[in-house]
Tab-separated table of C-alpha atoms in Angstrom:
chain	number	residue	atom	x	y	z
A	1	MET	CA	63.233	28.384	21.069
A	2	ASN	CA	65.523	28.805	23.996
A	3	ALA	CA	69.040	30.280	24.109
A	4	LYS	CA	70.712	26.895	24.071
A	5	ARG	CA	69.104	25.997	20.765
A	6	TRP	CA	69.899	29.345	19.168
A	7	ILE	CA	73.546	28.862	20.089
A	8	ALA	CA	73.507	25.332	18.649
A	9	LEU	CA	72.013	26.555	15.507
A	10	GLY	CA	74.668	29.232	15.152
A	11	ILE	CA	77.359	26.709	15.523
A	12	VAL	CA	75.741	24.431	13.020
A	13	VAL	CA	75.381	27.297	10.392
A	14	ALA	CA	79.062	28.256	10.906
A	15	LEU	CA	80.291	24.671	10.411
A	16	LEU	CA	78.035	24.329	7.303
A	17	VAL	CA	79.495	27.541	5.825
A	18	VAL	CA	82.976	26.233	6.304
A	19	SER	CA	82.004	22.815	4.927
A	20	GLY	CA	80.408	24.269	1.954
A	21	ILE	CA	83.427	26.493	1.031
A	22	THR	CA	85.746	23.538	1.468
A	23	LYS	CA	83.585	21.397	-0.754
A	24	ILE	CA	83.333	24.022	-3.446
A	25	THR	CA	87.110	24.715	-3.372
A	26	SER	CA	88.009	21.063	-3.672
A	27	THR	CA	85.509	20.536	-6.555
A	28	LEU	CA	86.997	23.476	-8.530
A	29	LEU	CA	90.641	22.499	-7.884
A	30	ALA	CA	90.003	18.848	-8.751
A	31	SER	CA	88.528	19.737	-12.213
A	32	ASP	CA	91.016	19.779	-15.038
A	33	GLU	CA	88.431	21.561	-17.103
A	34	GLU	CA	86.811	24.628	-15.711
A	35	THR	CA	83.359	23.469	-16.488
A	36	MET	CA	81.888	24.001	-13.052
A	37	SER	CA	81.446	27.551	-11.931
A	38	LEU	CA	81.141	28.701	-8.327
A	39	THR	CA	77.346	29.068	-8.873
A	40	ASP	CA	77.138	25.551	-10.294
A	41	SER	CA	78.894	24.202	-7.249
A	42	LEU	CA	76.502	26.046	-5.025
A	43	MET	CA	73.493	24.697	-6.896
A	44	ALA	CA	74.832	21.212	-6.754
A	45	ILE	CA	75.102	21.414	-2.985
A	46	ASP	CA	71.745	23.118	-2.498
A	47	SER	CA	69.680	20.849	-4.656
A	48	ASP	CA	66.540	19.926	-2.661
A	49	VAL	CA	65.186	17.426	-5.220
A	50	THR	CA	67.224	14.912	-7.152
A	51	GLU	CA	66.310	12.067	-9.407
A	52	MET	CA	67.125	8.432	-8.605
A	53	VAL	CA	67.269	5.965	-11.521
A	54	LEU	CA	65.576	2.737	-10.638
A	55	GLU	CA	65.967	1.096	-14.033
A	56	ASP	CA	68.255	2.263	-16.824
A	57	GLY	CA	66.713	2.821	-20.196
A	58	ASP	CA	65.734	5.413	-22.761
A	59	VAL	CA	66.291	8.833	-21.231
A	60	ASN	CA	63.851	10.449	-23.620
A	61	ASN	CA	60.968	8.100	-22.672
A	62	ARG	CA	60.886	7.832	-18.933
A	63	ILE	CA	58.489	6.498	-16.266
A	64	ALA	CA	58.258	8.563	-13.134
A	65	VAL	CA	57.396	6.640	-9.957
A	66	LEU	CA	55.604	8.692	-7.238
A	67	THR	CA	54.596	7.512	-3.737
A	68	ILE	CA	51.944	8.509	-1.295
A	69	ASN	CA	52.705	6.925	2.024
A	70	GLY	CA	50.636	8.047	5.060
A	71	ALA	CA	47.793	10.415	5.679
A	72	ILE	CA	47.217	12.936	2.989
A	73	GLN	CA	47.451	16.188	5.031
A	74	ASP	CA	49.236	19.375	4.437
A	75	THR	CA	51.107	19.688	7.742
A	76	GLY	CA	53.496	22.366	6.359
A	77	SER	CA	57.178	21.891	5.515
A	78	SER	CA	58.808	24.087	8.099
A	79	ASP	CA	59.685	21.313	10.362
A	80	SER	CA	61.666	19.612	7.629
A	81	LEU	CA	64.480	22.190	8.103
A	82	LEU	CA	64.947	21.018	11.707
A	83	GLY	CA	64.730	17.247	10.905
A	84	GLY	CA	61.009	17.006	10.944
A	85	SER	CA	58.988	13.846	10.865
A	86	GLU	CA	59.165	11.356	8.068
A	87	GLY	CA	56.047	10.418	5.927
A	88	TYR	CA	53.875	12.066	3.364
A	89	ASN	CA	54.842	15.702	2.560
A	90	HIS	CA	52.101	17.447	0.602
A	91	THR	CA	54.228	20.311	-0.677
A	92	ASP	CA	56.960	17.969	-1.945
A	93	PHE	CA	54.373	15.712	-3.686
A	94	MET	CA	52.694	18.593	-5.439
A	95	ASP	CA	56.106	19.858	-6.542
A	96	GLN	CA	56.902	16.431	-7.945
A	97	LEU	CA	53.638	16.394	-9.955
A	98	GLU	CA	54.451	19.878	-11.322
A	99	MET	CA	57.999	18.663	-12.339
A	100	ILE	CA	56.365	15.793	-14.262
A	101	ARG	CA	54.066	18.293	-15.998
A	102	GLU	CA	57.096	20.384	-17.131
A	103	ASP	CA	59.290	17.462	-18.098
A	104	ASP	CA	58.955	16.466	-21.786
A	105	THR	CA	60.978	13.237	-21.254
A	106	VAL	CA	58.309	11.701	-18.925
A	107	ALA	CA	56.164	9.294	-20.892
A	108	GLY	CA	54.223	7.618	-18.026
A	109	VAL	CA	53.612	7.717	-14.358
A	110	LEU	CA	53.367	4.936	-11.732
A	111	LEU	CA	51.746	6.062	-8.443
A	112	ASN	CA	52.186	3.934	-5.307
A	113	VAL	CA	49.528	4.639	-2.779
A	114	ASN	CA	49.528	3.412	0.799
A	115	SER	CA	47.248	5.733	2.672
A	116	PRO	CA	44.049	5.758	4.862
A	117	GLY	CA	43.115	9.057	3.105
A	118	GLY	CA	43.264	12.660	4.466
A	119	GLY	CA	42.029	16.117	4.019
A	120	VAL	CA	39.377	16.967	1.403
A	121	VAL	CA	41.290	19.935	0.018
A	122	GLU	CA	44.548	18.113	-0.240
A	123	SER	CA	42.967	15.127	-1.978
A	124	ALA	CA	41.290	17.414	-4.420
A	125	GLN	CA	44.569	19.197	-5.153
A	126	ILE	CA	46.195	16.002	-6.081
A	127	ARG	CA	43.412	14.698	-8.234
A	128	ASP	CA	43.108	18.021	-10.040
A	129	LYS	CA	46.857	18.047	-10.821
A	130	ILE	CA	46.810	14.485	-12.075
A	131	LEU	CA	43.901	15.307	-14.432
A	132	GLN	CA	45.825	18.358	-15.624
A	133	ILE	CA	48.860	16.238	-16.418
A	134	LYS	CA	46.690	13.645	-18.183
A	135	LYS	CA	44.966	16.378	-20.244
A	136	GLU	CA	47.964	18.508	-21.157
A	137	LYS	CA	50.626	15.793	-21.522
A	138	LYS	CA	48.457	12.815	-22.540
A	139	LEU	CA	50.375	10.752	-19.995
A	140	PRO	CA	49.174	7.344	-18.822
A	141	VAL	CA	48.883	7.076	-15.065
A	142	TYR	CA	48.898	3.562	-13.460
A	143	VAL	CA	48.336	3.079	-9.729
A	144	SER	CA	49.601	0.355	-7.321
A	145	PHE	CA	47.907	0.116	-3.988
A	146	GLY	CA	49.879	-1.038	-0.921
A	147	SER	CA	48.310	-2.468	2.300
A	148	MET	CA	45.687	0.288	2.280
A	149	ALA	CA	44.353	2.875	-0.134
A	150	ALA	CA	41.175	4.046	1.496
A	151	SER	CA	38.908	7.096	1.261
A	152	GLY	CA	41.184	10.040	0.098
A	153	GLY	CA	43.698	7.400	-0.869
A	154	TYR	CA	41.121	6.023	-3.320
A	155	TYR	CA	39.979	9.569	-4.326
A	156	VAL	CA	43.425	10.566	-5.650
A	157	SER	CA	43.677	7.232	-7.479
A	158	ALA	CA	40.341	7.308	-9.229
A	159	PRO	CA	41.540	9.171	-12.341
A	160	ALA	CA	44.196	6.432	-13.069
A	161	ASP	CA	44.196	4.462	-16.308
A	162	LYS	CA	44.531	1.326	-14.382
A	163	ILE	CA	44.554	0.422	-10.642
A	164	PHE	CA	46.355	-2.683	-9.250
A	165	ALA	CA	45.900	-3.963	-5.721
A	166	SER	CA	46.661	-7.056	-3.624
A	167	PRO	CA	43.676	-9.258	-2.741
A	168	GLU	CA	44.438	-8.234	0.829
A	169	THR	CA	44.550	-4.524	0.196
A	170	LEU	CA	42.045	-2.508	2.099
A	171	THR	CA	40.330	0.136	-0.062
A	172	GLY	CA	37.036	1.774	-0.644
A	173	SER	CA	35.714	3.714	2.361
A	174	ILE	CA	34.102	6.178	0.007
A	175	GLY	CA	32.659	8.898	2.029
A	176	VAL	CA	33.264	11.975	4.192
A	177	ILE	CA	33.683	12.440	7.921
A	178	MET	CA	33.965	15.258	10.374
A	179	GLN	CA	34.531	14.668	14.013
A	180	GLY	CA	34.587	16.678	17.250
A	181	TYR	CA	34.262	15.972	20.900
A	182	ASP	CA	31.796	17.154	23.492
A	183	PHE	CA	33.377	17.521	26.898
A	184	SER	CA	30.598	19.433	28.504
A	185	GLU	CA	29.506	16.684	30.996
A	186	LEU	CA	33.068	16.166	32.010
A	187	MET	CA	33.599	19.896	32.538
A	188	LYS	CA	30.515	19.984	34.836
A	189	LYS	CA	31.972	17.201	36.929
A	190	VAL	CA	35.337	18.769	37.346
A	191	GLY	CA	34.041	22.301	37.793
A	192	ILE	CA	35.217	23.830	34.541
A	193	SER	CA	33.008	26.532	32.895
A	194	ASP	CA	33.298	27.942	29.432
A	195	ASN	CA	33.242	31.655	28.598
A	196	THR	CA	32.629	32.173	24.861
A	197	ILE	CA	31.772	35.559	23.304
A	198	LYS	CA	30.764	35.225	19.741
A	199	SER	CA	29.579	37.433	16.897
A	200	GLY	CA	26.933	35.056	15.589
A	201	GLU	CA	24.815	32.117	16.671
A	202	PHE	CA	26.854	29.563	14.815
A	203	LYS	CA	30.393	30.975	15.271
A	204	ASP	CA	31.271	28.222	17.781
A	205	ILE	CA	29.562	25.494	15.901
A	206	MET	CA	30.924	22.006	16.955
A	207	SER	CA	32.477	23.523	20.076
A	208	SER	CA	33.783	20.876	22.442
A	209	THR	CA	32.331	22.734	25.449
A	210	ARG	CA	28.558	22.111	24.644
A	211	PRO	CA	26.210	19.733	22.834
A	212	MET	CA	25.376	20.560	19.154
A	213	THR	CA	21.835	21.727	18.478
A	214	ALA	CA	19.631	20.063	15.804
A	215	GLU	CA	20.015	23.014	13.587
A	216	GLU	CA	23.817	22.916	13.829
A	217	LYS	CA	23.872	19.242	12.918
A	218	ALA	CA	21.742	19.932	9.892
A	219	ILE	CA	24.105	22.675	8.809
A	220	MET	CA	27.159	20.421	9.072
A	221	GLN	CA	25.398	17.362	7.474
A	222	SER	CA	24.707	19.604	4.423
A	223	MET	CA	28.464	20.206	4.063
A	224	ILE	CA	29.087	16.489	4.422
A	225	ASP	CA	26.533	15.788	1.773
A	226	ASP	CA	28.074	18.221	-0.583
A	227	SER	CA	31.515	16.674	-0.275
A	228	TYR	CA	30.090	13.207	-0.466
A	229	GLY	CA	28.423	14.144	-3.708
A	230	GLN	CA	31.788	15.348	-5.130
A	231	PHE	CA	33.494	12.136	-4.058
A	232	VAL	CA	30.764	10.079	-5.844
A	233	LYS	CA	31.259	12.059	-9.059
A	234	VAL	CA	35.007	11.573	-8.943
A	235	VAL	CA	34.677	7.825	-8.632
A	236	ALA	CA	31.949	7.619	-11.305
A	237	GLN	CA	34.060	9.608	-13.741
A	238	GLY	CA	37.322	7.802	-12.985
A	239	ARG	CA	35.914	4.287	-13.041
A	240	HIS	CA	33.277	4.921	-15.806
A	241	MET	CA	30.344	4.062	-13.644
A	242	THR	CA	27.109	5.888	-13.022
A	243	GLU	CA	26.598	7.809	-9.868
A	244	ALA	CA	23.831	5.468	-8.910
A	245	GLU	CA	26.178	2.527	-9.268
A	246	VAL	CA	28.795	4.228	-7.047
A	247	ARG	CA	26.286	5.177	-4.389
A	248	LYS	CA	25.325	1.559	-3.988
A	249	ILE	CA	28.922	0.716	-2.807
A	250	ALA	CA	29.757	4.078	-1.327
A	251	ASP	CA	28.377	3.814	2.189
A	252	GLY	CA	31.784	4.266	3.840
A	253	ARG	CA	32.504	0.604	4.263
A	254	ILE	CA	35.986	-0.758	3.700
A	255	TYR	CA	36.650	-3.432	1.023
A	256	ASP	CA	39.377	-5.944	0.557
A	257	GLY	CA	41.000	-6.327	-2.907
A	258	ARG	CA	38.719	-9.128	-4.045
A	259	GLN	CA	35.601	-7.237	-3.066
A	260	ALA	CA	37.005	-4.097	-4.727
A	261	LYS	CA	37.623	-5.899	-7.961
A	262	ALA	CA	34.110	-7.380	-7.986
A	263	ASN	CA	32.709	-3.860	-7.412
A	264	GLY	CA	34.753	-2.375	-10.201
A	265	LEU	CA	36.972	-0.250	-7.916
A	266	ILE	CA	40.280	-1.738	-9.158
A	267	ASP	CA	41.295	-3.314	-12.425
A	268	ALA	CA	43.666	-6.177	-11.573
A	269	PHE	CA	45.502	-7.964	-8.756
A	270	GLY	CA	49.146	-7.216	-8.459
A	271	TYR	CA	51.919	-5.251	-6.839
A	272	GLU	CA	54.135	-2.347	-7.909
A	273	GLU	CA	56.215	-4.493	-10.154
A	274	ASN	CA	53.086	-5.821	-11.799
A	275	ALA	CA	51.700	-2.313	-12.448
A	276	LEU	CA	55.075	-1.213	-13.869
A	277	ASP	CA	55.215	-4.131	-16.234
A	278	ALA	CA	51.690	-3.516	-17.406
A	279	LEU	CA	52.381	0.223	-17.998
A	280	LYS	CA	55.508	-0.660	-20.070
A	281	LYS	CA	53.578	-3.233	-22.123
A	282	ASP	CA	50.332	-1.276	-22.616
A	283	LYS	CA	52.088	1.975	-23.573
A	284	LYS	CA	55.050	0.582	-25.493
A	285	LEU	CA	57.539	1.770	-22.912
A	286	LYS	CA	59.484	-1.431	-22.618
A	287	ASP	CA	62.890	0.311	-22.829
A	288	ALA	CA	61.961	3.381	-20.780
A	289	GLU	CA	64.106	4.605	-18.000
A	290	VAL	CA	62.370	4.398	-14.557
A	291	PHE	CA	63.130	6.964	-11.964
A	292	GLU	CA	61.819	8.420	-8.719
A	293	TYR	CA	62.298	11.804	-7.133
A	294	ASP	CA	64.459	11.991	-3.943
A	295	THR	CA	63.637	14.803	-1.706
A	296	SER	CA	65.966	13.658	1.156
A	297	GLY	CA	68.851	14.567	-1.193
A	298	GLY	CA	72.441	15.377	-0.532
A	299	GLY	CA	71.929	19.102	-0.668
A	300	LEU	CA	72.568	21.865	1.745
A	301	ALA	CA	69.090	21.668	3.173
A	302	SER	CA	69.395	17.934	3.962
A	303	LEU	CA	72.883	18.526	5.413
A	304	PHE	CA	71.651	21.302	7.607
A	305	SER	CA	68.728	19.141	8.746
A	306	SER	CA	70.913	16.226	9.589
A	307	SER	CA	73.369	18.395	11.486
A	308	VAL	CA	70.777	20.244	13.459
A	309	SER	CA	69.091	16.988	14.317
A	310	GLN	CA	72.364	15.682	15.810
A	311	VAL	CA	72.896	18.818	17.872
A	312	ILE	CA	69.354	19.580	19.184
A	313	GLY	CA	67.651	16.320	18.599
A	314	LYS	CA	64.506	15.437	16.780
A	315	LYS	CA	61.075	16.199	18.188
A	316	SER	CA	60.100	14.259	21.244
A	317	GLU	CA	57.066	12.030	21.093
A	318	ALA	CA	55.229	14.559	23.267
A	319	GLU	CA	56.055	17.436	20.837
A	320	GLN	CA	54.817	15.335	17.947
A	321	ALA	CA	51.626	14.465	19.748
A	322	MET	CA	50.993	18.103	20.639
A	323	GLN	CA	51.508	19.087	16.919
A	324	LEU	CA	48.922	16.450	15.909
A	325	MET	CA	46.472	17.660	18.599
A	326	ASN	CA	46.871	21.249	17.324
A	327	MET	CA	46.147	20.037	13.746
A	328	MET	CA	42.995	18.259	14.949
A	329	GLY	CA	41.760	21.102	17.158
A	330	ALA	CA	39.383	22.512	14.586
A	331	PRO	CA	37.056	19.901	12.946
A	332	ARG	CA	37.876	19.298	9.321
A	333	LEU	CA	36.062	17.679	6.428
A	334	MET	CA	38.032	14.488	5.824
A	335	TYR	CA	38.182	11.694	3.224
A	336	MET	CA	39.666	9.378	5.931
A	337	TYR	CA	39.239	5.827	7.085
A	338	GLY	CA	39.687	4.854	10.658
A	339	LYS	CA	40.060	8.500	11.982
């Protein structure tokens, strides 16, 4: 970060401190009853996660609405402080699942999924947490698919009690992919040579500077097969199918909603409102309060993010593209469609 940005950040911090003190003072003075302490005021300002009520109802029997929108990848949350990019945030989502696990007023969960999939590890983390919640809390989990819920998007949905999708939803793509690029021929043409010093024969496996050997391909294929086997088990367990039945439809292809229903991958056609109505009816939660978590919030973190964005601007498209390239630099096992 250059000197200009450091100066801008310093100004923003100073302004925020003054703004925070002013807000706290006015809150305390405006209260006839001294029910809010200085600490309470600070906590109110610095709340990163708030709850937004979508439908009023019984506050002791509530339905939590969660959303996965975008690729399921843990890109870190450090950029959010400086007005980072919008979309799926893995840390936030896992935090929301944990809040549900600790909240005795939550009686059901509706998960909206609109994702082409993502990382093998991140997908497994979500599924494991959902299973933990279902086991410990005995909570029903219903899922509503958006325009796409493929690969990892389907993986995280498999444990659901019921899955709803549009006839036009793209789903399935059950499988694993790992990709890399071989630029060795191009390097020869432009006169670029590679100098790699390694401790073992396979240390630079899937290097972009040379073709893979047959042995290297066999090594990587064994990893793909292991992850694929896990995916098949997840679907079989979640959809009450045999592994043989899953393998017949799990060749990586994408299905529309009609095909998915015929293959047993979803339970019914419908949208978010239909899934919510079914959850209320099936689990006797007709009068339940419906809410979602809001991580954009009105807290100090969001205020800081907004102010910094105005002063130094959001990331340029080039910076965002560079970040994506850095993430993709090392080949990863992915439950991903259309990578």
